[in-house]
Each structure stands twice: as C-alpha cells, then as structure tokens.
PDB file of C-alpha atoms and ligand atoms in Angstrom:
ATOM      1  CA  UNK A   1     -22.823  25.436   9.204  1.00 95.00           C
ATOM      2  CA  UNK A   2     -20.318  24.075   6.656  1.00 98.00           C
ATOM      3  CA  UNK A   3     -18.746  20.617   6.652  1.00 98.00           C
ATOM      4  CA  UNK A   4     -16.055  19.199   4.402  1.00 98.00           C
ATOM      5  CA  UNK A   5     -15.612  15.653   3.112  1.00 98.00           C
ATOM      6  CA  UNK A   6     -12.394  14.543   1.439  1.00 98.00           C
ATOM      7  CA  UNK A   7     -11.976  11.277  -0.473  1.00 98.00           C
ATOM      8  CA  UNK A   8      -8.318  10.458  -1.084  1.00 97.00           C
ATOM      9  CA  UNK A   9      -8.362   7.624  -3.607  1.00 96.00           C
ATOM     10  CA  UNK A  10      -5.661   5.567  -5.307  1.00 94.00           C
ATOM     11  CA  UNK A  11      -5.944   7.550  -8.542  1.00 96.00           C
ATOM     12  CA  UNK A  12      -7.922  10.695  -7.736  1.00 97.00           C
ATOM     13  CA  UNK A  13      -8.721  13.111  -4.901  1.00 98.00           C
ATOM     14  CA  UNK A  14     -12.192  14.485  -4.339  1.00 98.00           C
ATOM     15  CA  UNK A  15     -13.581  17.114  -1.958  1.00 98.00           C
ATOM     16  CA  UNK A  16     -17.130  18.295  -1.222  1.00 98.00           C
ATOM     17  CA  UNK A  17     -18.544  21.002   1.063  1.00 98.00           C
ATOM     18  CA  UNK A  18     -22.089  20.784   2.420  1.00 98.00           C
ATOM     19  CA  UNK A  19     -24.122  23.571   3.961  1.00 98.00           C
ATOM     20  CA  UNK A  20     -26.182  22.342   6.940  1.00 96.00           C
ATOM     21  CA  UNK A  21     -25.808  18.755   5.717  1.00 96.00           C
ATOM     22  CA  UNK A  22     -28.272  19.502   2.923  1.00 96.00           C
ATOM     23  CA  UNK A  23     -26.803  21.514   0.082  1.00 98.00           C
ATOM     24  CA  UNK A  24     -23.604  20.951  -1.921  1.00 98.00           C
ATOM     25  CA  UNK A  25     -21.861  24.333  -2.079  1.00 98.00           C
ATOM     26  CA  UNK A  26     -18.530  23.165  -3.490  1.00 97.00           C
ATOM     27  CA  UNK A  27     -17.056  20.123  -5.182  1.00 98.00           C
ATOM     28  CA  UNK A  28     -13.724  19.263  -6.739  1.00 98.00           C
ATOM     29  CA  UNK A  29     -12.151  16.267  -8.472  1.00 98.00           C
ATOM     30  CA  UNK A  30      -8.418  16.075  -9.186  1.00 98.00           C
ATOM     31  CA  UNK A  31      -6.946  13.157 -11.163  1.00 97.00           C
ATOM     32  CA  UNK A  32      -4.094  12.575  -8.702  1.00 97.00           C
ATOM     33  CA  UNK A  33      -4.471  10.254  -5.747  1.00 96.00           C
ATOM     34  CA  UNK A  34      -2.795   9.441  -2.473  1.00 94.00           C
ATOM     35  CA  UNK A  35       0.893  10.258  -2.082  1.00 93.00           C
ATOM     36  CA  UNK A  36       0.697  13.156  -4.576  1.00 96.00           C
ATOM     37  CA  UNK A  37      -0.305  16.836  -4.477  1.00 96.00           C
ATOM     38  CA  UNK A  38      -3.828  15.696  -5.501  1.00 97.00           C
ATOM     39  CA  UNK A  39      -5.454  16.076  -2.035  1.00 96.00           C
ATOM     40  CA  UNK A  40      -3.963  19.570  -1.615  1.00 96.00           C
ATOM     41  CA  UNK A  41      -5.181  20.618  -5.083  1.00 98.00           C
ATOM     42  CA  UNK A  42      -8.651  19.202  -4.431  1.00 98.00           C
ATOM     43  CA  UNK A  43      -8.857  21.305  -1.246  1.00 97.00           C
ATOM     44  CA  UNK A  44      -7.651  24.457  -2.986  1.00 98.00           C
ATOM     45  CA  UNK A  45     -10.218  23.970  -5.770  1.00 98.00           C
ATOM     46  CA  UNK A  46     -13.164  23.266  -3.472  1.00 98.00           C
ATOM     47  CA  UNK A  47     -12.439  26.388  -1.409  1.00 98.00           C
ATOM     48  CA  UNK A  48     -12.074  28.449  -4.593  1.00 98.00           C
ATOM     49  CA  UNK A  49     -15.357  27.131  -5.988  1.00 97.00           C
ATOM     50  CA  UNK A  50     -17.306  27.688  -2.755  1.00 97.00           C
ATOM     51  CA  UNK A  51     -15.675  31.013  -1.781  1.00 97.00           C
ATOM     52  CA  UNK A  52     -15.034  29.484   1.653  1.00 98.00           C
ATOM     53  CA  UNK A  53     -11.850  28.639   3.566  1.00 97.00           C
ATOM     54  CA  UNK A  54     -10.720  25.891   5.945  1.00 96.00           C
ATOM     55  CA  UNK A  55     -11.521  28.103   8.949  1.00 96.00           C
ATOM     56  CA  UNK A  56     -15.203  28.185   7.846  1.00 97.00           C
ATOM     57  CA  UNK A  57     -15.451  24.378   8.217  1.00 97.00           C
ATOM     58  CA  UNK A  58     -17.156  23.078  11.368  1.00 97.00           C
ATOM     59  CA  UNK A  59     -15.894  19.560  10.838  1.00 97.00           C
ATOM     60  CA  UNK A  60     -13.734  17.700   8.305  1.00 97.00           C
ATOM     61  CA  UNK A  61     -13.996  13.944   7.645  1.00 97.00           C
ATOM     62  CA  UNK A  62     -11.653  12.058   5.363  1.00 98.00           C
ATOM     63  CA  UNK A  63     -12.244   8.763   3.568  1.00 97.00           C
ATOM     64  CA  UNK A  64     -10.626   6.679   0.822  1.00 96.00           C
ATOM     65  CA  UNK A  65      -7.561   4.520   0.400  1.00 93.00           C
ATOM     66  CA  UNK A  66      -5.231   7.360   1.474  1.00 91.00           C
ATOM     67  CA  UNK A  67      -7.298   8.567   4.430  1.00 91.00           C
ATOM     68  CA  UNK A  68      -4.595   7.755   6.998  1.00 87.00           C
ATOM     69  CA  UNK A  69      -2.288  10.306   5.358  1.00 84.00           C
ATOM     70  CA  UNK A  70      -4.554  13.258   6.194  1.00 83.00           C
ATOM     71  CA  UNK A  71      -3.510  15.029   9.378  1.00 84.00           C
ATOM     72  CA  UNK A  72      -5.910  17.971   9.558  1.00 87.00           C
ATOM     73  CA  UNK A  73      -9.204  15.983   9.504  1.00 93.00           C
ATOM     74  CA  UNK A  74     -11.438  15.580  12.593  1.00 95.00           C
ATOM     75  CA  UNK A  75     -12.020  11.920  11.799  1.00 95.00           C
ATOM     76  CA  UNK A  76     -11.919   9.091   9.266  1.00 97.00           C
ATOM     77  CA  UNK A  77     -14.761   6.955   7.934  1.00 97.00           C
ATOM     78  CA  UNK A  78     -14.528   3.906   5.625  1.00 96.00           C
ATOM     79  CA  UNK A  79     -15.142   4.334   1.896  1.00 96.00           C
ATOM     80  CA  UNK A  80     -17.961   1.772   2.048  1.00 96.00           C
ATOM     81  CA  UNK A  81     -19.996   3.811   4.552  1.00 97.00           C
ATOM     82  CA  UNK A  82     -19.222   7.092   2.764  1.00 97.00           C
ATOM     83  CA  UNK A  83     -20.294   5.822  -0.675  1.00 97.00           C
ATOM     84  CA  UNK A  84     -23.471   4.411   0.908  1.00 97.00           C
ATOM     85  CA  UNK A  85     -24.360   7.780   2.474  1.00 97.00           C
ATOM     86  CA  UNK A  86     -23.243   9.796  -0.539  1.00 98.00           C
ATOM     87  CA  UNK A  87     -25.333   7.839  -3.043  1.00 98.00           C
ATOM     88  CA  UNK A  88     -28.294   7.846  -0.640  1.00 98.00           C
ATOM     89  CA  UNK A  89     -28.022  11.661  -0.587  1.00 98.00           C
ATOM     90  CA  UNK A  90     -27.831  11.924  -4.403  1.00 98.00           C
ATOM     91  CA  UNK A  91     -30.275   9.108  -5.328  1.00 98.00           C
ATOM     92  CA  UNK A  92     -32.450   8.270  -2.269  1.00 98.00           C
ATOM     93  CA  UNK A  93     -34.343   5.351  -3.846  1.00 97.00           C
ATOM     94  CA  UNK A  94     -31.175   3.325  -4.546  1.00 98.00           C
ATOM     95  CA  UNK A  95     -30.582   0.107  -2.560  1.00 97.00           C
ATOM     96  CA  UNK A  96     -27.679  -1.506  -4.487  1.00 98.00           C
ATOM     97  CA  UNK A  97     -24.481   0.401  -5.237  1.00 98.00           C
ATOM     98  CA  UNK A  98     -21.677  -0.652  -7.559  1.00 98.00           C
ATOM     99  CA  UNK A  99     -18.590   1.411  -6.781  1.00 97.00           C
ATOM    100  CA  UNK A 100     -15.739   0.933  -9.257  1.00 96.00           C
ATOM    101  CA  UNK A 101     -12.680   3.012  -8.469  1.00 94.00           C
ATOM    102  CA  UNK A 102      -9.090   3.120  -9.632  1.00 93.00           C
ATOM    103  CA  UNK A 103      -7.925  -0.067  -7.971  1.00 92.00           C
ATOM    104  CA  UNK A 104     -10.906  -1.841  -6.481  1.00 93.00           C
ATOM    105  CA  UNK A 105     -14.563  -2.639  -7.072  1.00 95.00           C
ATOM    106  CA  UNK A 106     -17.298  -2.992  -4.463  1.00 96.00           C
ATOM    107  CA  UNK A 107     -20.952  -3.968  -4.414  1.00 97.00           C
ATOM    108  CA  UNK A 108     -23.018  -2.560  -1.532  1.00 97.00           C
ATOM    109  CA  UNK A 109     -26.521  -3.172  -0.230  1.00 97.00           C
ATOM    110  CA  UNK A 110     -27.945  -0.217   1.685  1.00 97.00           C
ATOM    111  CA  UNK A 111     -30.996   0.441   3.840  1.00 95.00           C
ATOM    112  CA  UNK A 112     -33.739   3.026   3.322  1.00 95.00           C
ATOM    113  CA  UNK A 113     -31.698   5.308   5.600  1.00 93.00           C
ATOM    114  CA  UNK A 114     -28.526   4.871   3.520  1.00 92.00           C
ATOM    115  CA  UNK A 115     -26.826   2.582   6.014  1.00 93.00           C
ATOM    116  CA  UNK A 116     -24.558  -0.189   4.803  1.00 94.00           C
ATOM    117  CA  UNK A 117     -26.192  -3.632   5.198  1.00 95.00           C
ATOM    118  CA  UNK A 118     -23.802  -5.921   3.274  1.00 96.00           C
ATOM    119  CA  UNK A 119     -20.979  -5.706   0.767  1.00 97.00           C
ATOM    120  CA  UNK A 120     -18.685  -7.648  -1.566  1.00 96.00           C
ATOM    121  CA  UNK A 121     -15.278  -6.385  -2.615  1.00 93.00           C
ATOM    122  CA  UNK A 122     -12.468  -7.051  -5.095  1.00 87.00           C
ATOM    123  CA  UNK A 123      -9.242  -5.320  -4.106  1.00 77.00           C
ATOM    124  CA  UNK A 124      -6.903  -8.196  -4.943  1.00 78.00           C
ATOM    125  CA  UNK A 125      -6.789  -7.982  -8.714  1.00 84.00           C
ATOM    126  CA  UNK A 126      -6.787  -5.135 -11.281  1.00 84.00           C
ATOM    127  CA  UNK A 127      -9.323  -6.956 -13.474  1.00 85.00           C
ATOM    128  CA  UNK A 128     -12.762  -5.393 -13.005  1.00 88.00           C
ATOM    129  CA  UNK A 129     -11.357  -2.045 -11.817  1.00 93.00           C
ATOM    130  CA  UNK A 130     -10.540   1.367 -13.295  1.00 94.00           C
ATOM    131  CA  UNK A 131      -6.912   0.281 -13.572  1.00 94.00           C
ATOM    132  CA  UNK A 132      -7.876  -2.439 -16.088  1.00 94.00           C
ATOM    133  CA  UNK A 133      -9.733   0.144 -18.194  1.00 96.00           C
ATOM    134  CA  UNK A 134      -6.880   2.685 -17.938  1.00 96.00           C
ATOM    135  CA  UNK A 135      -4.382   0.059 -19.182  1.00 95.00           C
ATOM    136  CA  UNK A 136      -6.671  -0.954 -22.077  1.00 95.00           C
ATOM    137  CA  UNK A 137      -7.356   2.678 -23.086  1.00 97.00           C
ATOM    138  CA  UNK A 138      -3.592   3.179 -23.293  1.00 97.00           C
ATOM    139  CA  UNK A 139      -3.171   0.106 -25.515  1.00 96.00           C
ATOM    140  CA  UNK A 140      -5.962   1.378 -27.786  1.00 97.00           C
ATOM    141  CA  UNK A 141      -4.316   4.810 -27.731  1.00 96.00           C
ATOM    142  CA  UNK A 142      -7.491   6.624 -26.641  1.00 97.00           C
ATOM    143  CA  UNK A 143      -8.204   8.862 -23.669  1.00 97.00           C
ATOM    144  CA  UNK A 144     -10.093   7.078 -20.860  1.00 97.00           C
ATOM    145  CA  UNK A 145     -12.994   9.564 -21.387  1.00 97.00           C
ATOM    146  CA  UNK A 146     -13.357   8.348 -25.005  1.00 97.00           C
ATOM    147  CA  UNK A 147     -13.468   4.607 -24.262  1.00 97.00           C
ATOM    148  CA  UNK A 148     -17.195   4.572 -23.313  1.00 97.00           C
ATOM    149  CA  UNK A 149     -18.537   6.631 -26.259  1.00 98.00           C
ATOM    150  CA  UNK A 150     -16.319   4.608 -28.630  1.00 97.00           C
ATOM    151  CA  UNK A 151     -17.763   1.268 -27.500  1.00 97.00           C
ATOM    152  CA  UNK A 152     -21.309   2.534 -28.084  1.00 97.00           C
ATOM    153  CA  UNK A 153     -20.575   2.273 -31.842  1.00 97.00           C
ATOM    154  CA  UNK A 154     -19.543  -1.391 -31.719  1.00 97.00           C
ATOM    155  CA  UNK A 155     -21.044  -3.729 -34.359  1.00 97.00           C
ATOM    156  CA  UNK A 156     -19.558  -7.067 -33.231  1.00 97.00           C
ATOM    157  CA  UNK A 157     -18.051  -6.842 -29.740  1.00 97.00           C
ATOM    158  CA  UNK A 158     -15.104  -9.204 -29.311  1.00 96.00           C
ATOM    159  CA  UNK A 159     -14.837 -11.624 -26.397  1.00 94.00           C
ATOM    160  CA  UNK A 160     -11.911 -10.944 -24.090  1.00 92.00           C
ATOM    161  CA  UNK A 161     -11.347 -14.365 -22.554  1.00 87.00           C
ATOM    162  CA  UNK A 162      -8.505 -13.565 -20.143  1.00 83.00           C
ATOM    163  CA  UNK A 163      -9.474 -11.892 -16.886  1.00 81.00           C
ATOM    164  CA  UNK A 164      -5.850 -11.240 -15.901  1.00 87.00           C
ATOM    165  CA  UNK A 165      -4.940  -7.673 -16.933  1.00 87.00           C
ATOM    166  CA  UNK A 166      -1.540  -8.687 -18.358  1.00 88.00           C
ATOM    167  CA  UNK A 167      -2.965 -11.498 -20.543  1.00 90.00           C
ATOM    168  CA  UNK A 168      -6.004  -9.426 -21.526  1.00 89.00           C
ATOM    169  CA  UNK A 169      -3.614  -6.672 -22.658  1.00 90.00           C
ATOM    170  CA  UNK A 170      -1.850  -9.179 -24.965  1.00 92.00           C
ATOM    171  CA  UNK A 171      -5.263 -10.273 -26.271  1.00 93.00           C
ATOM    172  CA  UNK A 172      -6.169  -6.663 -27.111  1.00 92.00           C
ATOM    173  CA  UNK A 173      -2.824  -6.129 -28.854  1.00 94.00           C
ATOM    174  CA  UNK A 174      -3.451  -9.285 -30.896  1.00 93.00           C
ATOM    175  CA  UNK A 175      -6.966  -8.029 -31.850  1.00 93.00           C
ATOM    176  CA  UNK A 176      -5.459  -4.715 -32.931  1.00 93.00           C
ATOM    177  CA  UNK A 177      -2.896  -6.454 -35.112  1.00 93.00           C
ATOM    178  CA  UNK A 178      -5.725  -8.508 -36.708  1.00 93.00           C
ATOM    179  CA  UNK A 179      -7.318  -5.171 -37.673  1.00 95.00           C
ATOM    180  CA  UNK A 180     -10.420  -5.723 -35.491  1.00 96.00           C
ATOM    181  CA  UNK A 181     -12.456  -2.493 -35.224  1.00 97.00           C
ATOM    182  CA  UNK A 182     -11.356  -0.517 -32.163  1.00 97.00           C
ATOM    183  CA  UNK A 183     -15.050   0.018 -31.225  1.00 98.00           C
ATOM    184  CA  UNK A 184     -15.576  -3.764 -31.063  1.00 98.00           C
ATOM    185  CA  UNK A 185     -12.477  -4.196 -28.877  1.00 97.00           C
ATOM    186  CA  UNK A 186     -13.626  -1.380 -26.538  1.00 97.00           C
ATOM    187  CA  UNK A 187     -17.050  -3.042 -26.172  1.00 98.00           C
ATOM    188  CA  UNK A 188     -15.371  -6.399 -25.459  1.00 97.00           C
ATOM    189  CA  UNK A 189     -13.272  -4.767 -22.719  1.00 96.00           C
ATOM    190  CA  UNK A 190     -16.394  -3.291 -21.102  1.00 97.00           C
ATOM    191  CA  UNK A 191     -18.277  -6.589 -21.296  1.00 96.00           C
ATOM    192  CA  UNK A 192     -15.367  -8.355 -19.611  1.00 95.00           C
ATOM    193  CA  UNK A 193     -15.329  -5.860 -16.689  1.00 95.00           C
ATOM    194  CA  UNK A 194     -19.136  -5.915 -16.371  1.00 96.00           C
ATOM    195  CA  UNK A 195     -19.222  -9.729 -16.287  1.00 95.00           C
ATOM    196  CA  UNK A 196     -16.692  -9.845 -13.479  1.00 93.00           C
ATOM    197  CA  UNK A 197     -18.364  -7.110 -11.430  1.00 96.00           C
ATOM    198  CA  UNK A 198     -21.861  -8.548 -12.013  1.00 96.00           C
ATOM    199  CA  UNK A 199     -20.698 -11.849 -10.464  1.00 94.00           C
ATOM    200  CA  UNK A 200     -19.732  -9.924  -7.337  1.00 95.00           C
ATOM    201  CA  UNK A 201     -23.060  -8.017  -7.271  1.00 96.00           C
ATOM    202  CA  UNK A 202     -25.059 -11.262  -7.602  1.00 95.00           C
ATOM    203  CA  UNK A 203     -23.339 -12.681  -4.508  1.00 95.00           C
ATOM    204  CA  UNK A 204     -25.393 -10.111  -2.545  1.00 95.00           C
ATOM    205  CA  UNK A 205     -28.638 -11.540  -3.948  1.00 93.00           C
ATOM    206  CA  UNK A 206     -30.885 -10.284  -6.718  1.00 91.00           C
ATOM    207  CA  UNK A 207     -30.062  -6.570  -7.225  1.00 92.00           C
ATOM    208  CA  UNK A 208     -32.780  -3.923  -7.047  1.00 89.00           C
ATOM    209  CA  UNK A 209     -32.709  -0.125  -7.526  1.00 96.00           C
ATOM    210  CA  UNK A 210     -29.092  -0.120  -8.711  1.00 98.00           C
ATOM    211  CA  UNK A 211     -26.717   2.851  -9.086  1.00 98.00           C
ATOM    212  CA  UNK A 212     -23.032   3.146  -9.871  1.00 98.00           C
ATOM    213  CA  UNK A 213     -20.592   5.394  -7.995  1.00 97.00           C
ATOM    214  CA  UNK A 214     -16.888   6.094  -8.431  1.00 96.00           C
ATOM    215  CA  UNK A 215     -15.023   7.372 -11.477  1.00 97.00           C
ATOM    216  CA  UNK A 216     -15.755   4.337 -13.666  1.00 98.00           C
ATOM    217  CA  UNK A 217     -19.473   5.234 -13.535  1.00 98.00           C
ATOM    218  CA  UNK A 218     -18.536   8.098 -15.915  1.00 98.00           C
ATOM    219  CA  UNK A 219     -17.879   5.440 -18.569  1.00 98.00           C
ATOM    220  CA  UNK A 220     -21.181   5.008 -20.431  1.00 98.00           C
ATOM    221  CA  UNK A 221     -19.933   1.771 -22.035  1.00 98.00           C
ATOM    222  CA  UNK A 222     -19.482   0.146 -18.614  1.00 98.00           C
ATOM    223  CA  UNK A 223     -22.878   1.394 -17.404  1.00 98.00           C
ATOM    224  CA  UNK A 224     -24.663  -0.136 -20.416  1.00 98.00           C
ATOM    225  CA  UNK A 225     -22.645  -3.374 -20.145  1.00 98.00           C
ATOM    226  CA  UNK A 226     -23.607  -3.605 -16.426  1.00 98.00           C
ATOM    227  CA  UNK A 227     -27.284  -3.128 -17.350  1.00 98.00           C
ATOM    228  CA  UNK A 228     -27.051  -5.978 -19.866  1.00 97.00           C
ATOM    229  CA  UNK A 229     -25.277  -8.283 -17.390  1.00 97.00           C
ATOM    230  CA  UNK A 230     -27.643  -7.544 -14.481  1.00 97.00           C
ATOM    231  CA  UNK A 231     -30.798  -7.307 -16.604  1.00 96.00           C
ATOM    232  CA  UNK A 232     -31.957  -4.118 -14.867  1.00 97.00           C
ATOM    233  CA  UNK A 233     -31.462  -0.344 -15.185  1.00 98.00           C
ATOM    234  CA  UNK A 234     -28.399   1.226 -13.552  1.00 98.00           C
ATOM    235  CA  UNK A 235     -28.679   4.850 -12.420  1.00 98.00           C
ATOM    236  CA  UNK A 236     -25.739   7.242 -12.535  1.00 98.00           C
ATOM    237  CA  UNK A 237     -25.706  10.686 -10.925  1.00 98.00           C
ATOM    238  CA  UNK A 238     -23.488  13.315 -12.545  1.00 97.00           C
ATOM    239  CA  UNK A 239     -21.663  13.631  -9.193  1.00 98.00           C
ATOM    240  CA  UNK A 240     -21.031   9.842  -9.052  1.00 97.00           C
ATOM    241  CA  UNK A 241     -17.259  10.271  -8.659  1.00 98.00           C
ATOM    242  CA  UNK A 242     -17.840  12.577  -5.654  1.00 98.00           C
ATOM    243  CA  UNK A 243     -20.198  10.213  -3.777  1.00 98.00           C
ATOM    244  CA  UNK A 244     -17.520   9.230  -1.225  1.00 98.00           C
ATOM    245  CA  UNK A 245     -16.560  12.858  -0.505  1.00 98.00           C
ATOM    246  CA  UNK A 246     -20.237  13.852  -0.186  1.00 98.00           C
ATOM    247  CA  UNK A 247     -20.822  10.927   2.212  1.00 98.00           C
ATOM    248  CA  UNK A 248     -17.808  12.050   4.266  1.00 98.00           C
ATOM    249  CA  UNK A 249     -19.235  15.599   4.430  1.00 98.00           C
ATOM    250  CA  UNK A 250     -22.541  14.125   5.720  1.00 98.00           C
ATOM    251  CA  UNK A 251     -20.670  12.209   8.467  1.00 98.00           C
ATOM    252  CA  UNK A 252     -18.870  15.479   9.274  1.00 98.00           C
ATOM    253  CA  UNK A 253     -22.255  17.216   9.572  1.00 97.00           C
ATOM    254  CA  UNK A 254     -23.528  14.547  11.996  1.00 96.00           C
ATOM    255  CA  UNK A 255     -20.326  14.802  14.040  1.00 96.00           C
ATOM    256  CA  UNK A 256     -20.580  18.590  14.230  1.00 94.00           C
ATOM    257  CA  UNK A 257     -24.179  18.262  15.498  1.00 91.00           C
ATOM    258  CA  UNK A 258     -22.968  15.880  18.272  1.00 86.00           C
ATOM    259  CA  UNK A 259     -20.312  18.431  19.262  1.00 77.00           C
ATOM    260  CA  UNK A 260     -22.999  21.111  19.639  1.00 73.00           C
ATOM    261  CA  UNK A 261     -25.258  19.028  21.941  1.00 68.00           C
TER     262      UNK A 261
HETATM  263  P1  LIG B   1     -10.213   6.164  -6.690  1.00 52.80           P
HETATM  264  O1  LIG B   1     -11.200   6.790  -5.717  1.00 52.80           O
HETATM  265  O2  LIG B   1      -9.926   4.734  -6.403  1.00 52.80           O
HETATM  266  O3  LIG B   1      -8.995   6.993  -6.883  1.00 52.80           O
HETATM  267  P2  LIG B   1     -12.152   6.914  -8.749  1.00 52.80           P
HETATM  268  O4  LIG B   1     -13.452   6.485  -8.140  1.00 52.80           O
HETATM  269  O5  LIG B   1     -11.880   8.364  -8.822  1.00 52.80           O
HETATM  270  O6  LIG B   1     -10.937   6.119  -8.087  1.00 52.80           O
HETATM  271  O7  LIG B   1     -12.079   6.258 -10.224  1.00 52.80           O
HETATM  272  C1  LIG B   1     -10.928   6.352 -11.007  1.00 52.80           C
HETATM  273  C2  LIG B   1     -11.190   5.646 -12.321  1.00 52.80           C
HETATM  274  O8  LIG B   1     -12.296   6.261 -12.977  1.00 52.80           O
HETATM  275  C3  LIG B   1     -10.040   5.759 -13.294  1.00 52.80           C
HETATM  276  O9  LIG B   1      -9.165   4.668 -13.128  1.00 52.80           O
HETATM  277  C4  LIG B   1     -10.726   5.767 -14.660  1.00 52.80           C
HETATM  278  O10 LIG B   1     -10.768   4.459 -15.194  1.00 52.80           O
HETATM  279  C5  LIG B   1     -12.150   6.200 -14.375  1.00 52.80           C
HETATM  280  N1  LIG B   1     -12.487   7.541 -14.892  1.00 52.80           N
HETATM  281  C6  LIG B   1     -12.180   8.731 -14.330  1.00 52.80           C
HETATM  282  N2  LIG B   1     -12.652   9.751 -15.070  1.00 52.80           N
HETATM  283  C7  LIG B   1     -13.295   9.184 -16.118  1.00 52.80           C
HETATM  284  C8  LIG B   1     -14.025   9.707 -17.250  1.00 52.80           C
HETATM  285  N3  LIG B   1     -14.190  11.018 -17.441  1.00 52.80           N
HETATM  286  N4  LIG B   1     -14.544   8.815 -18.129  1.00 52.80           N
HETATM  287  C9  LIG B   1     -14.396   7.492 -17.950  1.00 52.80           C
HETATM  288  N5  LIG B   1     -13.729   6.930 -16.916  1.00 52.80           N
HETATM  289  C10 LIG B   1     -13.189   7.767 -16.010  1.00 52.80           C
END
C-alpha cells in the first residue's frame, strides 16, 4: 500500500511516498512554495522518482502553510504534528525538535511515540527564520547553500545586535563597508538566529535529544550555532527538509488502515 504526504510551505514544496507506512520510496523538494507551480512540480518529481502515479496512492494527506489550497488530498494535518511524526520516523530517539522554515520557527517536545506534547512558535517576525538568512545571504552576495560552510571558517564572529531583519540588514551592510571578513559576518548572522531560537526552545524546559527539521537544518552554520547556544548536540537527518511530508505520509497510512477496517 502506498501513501503520499505533501508539505506546501511558504518557500518550498515537498512530497514523500511511503510503502506500507515503513519505507520511503519517493521524495521530492522544490524551492517554490504556496501559490506557485511548486506543489505541482513536487508531485511530478515524486511520481517520477518512485515510478508510481496518483492512482497508486491509497491516501493523500497535505500539510504546511499552503495546505488549504490543495483540493485533491484526502485530509489535512497541522505542520506541528507532521514534523513530530516525520522526525520520529527518521530519528526515533529524538524528543525535542527545532523546525526552522522559510517564514517561521517552532520548538516541539514529542513523546516516545512521536506525539506532540508541547510547542513554542515564532510566526510573527522574520528574525530567527529562513527568511532572515535568505535576506542576509543576498546582502553578502552568496547562495543560501554557501552561507553555512562559509561561516565555519570564521575567525572573529561579529555581533549582530539588531534582531529586526531590516535593521540587521543595515548592520551587515555597514560591516561589509568596514571590510569585515564575510566569514565573520556569516557566523554573526548564524549566532543571532541561534540565540533567538534557543530562547524559544528553553521556554519548553531543558532540551534533551535534540534534532532540527525544515530547510534551515541544511545550514551547518546554524546547526553548530544552535549546539553552542543550547550546550548539547543537535542531530540532523539528511531528509530534514522532508520531515513534514514524511509525517503527512504516515498520517495518510494510518487513515488508509482505518478505511480498511
Ligand atoms: P517552508 O516549509 O516554510 O517553505 P523550508 O522548511 O523548506 O520552508 O525551509 C526553507 C528555508 O530553508 C529557506 O528559507 C532557506 O533559508 C533554507 N534552505 C533551503 N535549502 C537550503 C540549503 N541547501 N542550505 C541552507 N539553507 C537552505
């Protein structure tokens, strides 16, 4: 039995197909989010990769910021629950999840069964989200994929004192004009995001068995800055950006089992 999970985010669209709720047989990530052709492309790619088609799917569940725009799904589940289940599937020992996406950041506590116990969220401000990093990468004139590796070579990370994205952008421009090393600015940007997100994580109590999900987890500079701020290791699975879609495919599997009873 095959089930499909789709995560329509603010900046990217992800899809994942599971066989019998156990094995990932297809996965796609497209850097275009809700309101674009991103969801359609993500579907086309996941079917191409798996050699399956929509008619092979027993159940389809959609999650993410743009989930209401999907008409062909059998149901919708919140991103929080989907990331919890997705990370539990990928990294079963994890109990604290930090999910940083394109326009929000969340900290989740989950049970041994991967159920959501508590959460904290920032969806009011771009600071501490992927958007902040995307803006800063643009100012530094580097691709977002390069920002993490670049910051790993920092000698004297700068302090970015403004949390507001607009003021922080001016601060970065001023550092650039003072000829500060770009590596040191990149590290300062990561430290600023990590500090903000760590504050949110700590509101859930002392973190244990931590992992990151979402696209920002692909940024090694942020992962290391989070480890320094939290004082503990932070795990990252290579499918971290697909955790929500995988979680949605697990919910779809459970729903398809209910239908069969
Ligand atoms: P959403 O689900 O909200 O659309 P994602 O979880 O897909 O967001 O995360 C998108 C963010 O991930 C982008 O804003 C970007 O900062 C970051 N990102 C995506 N790909 C990479 C990469 N290869 N390296 C570093 N950061 C990345």
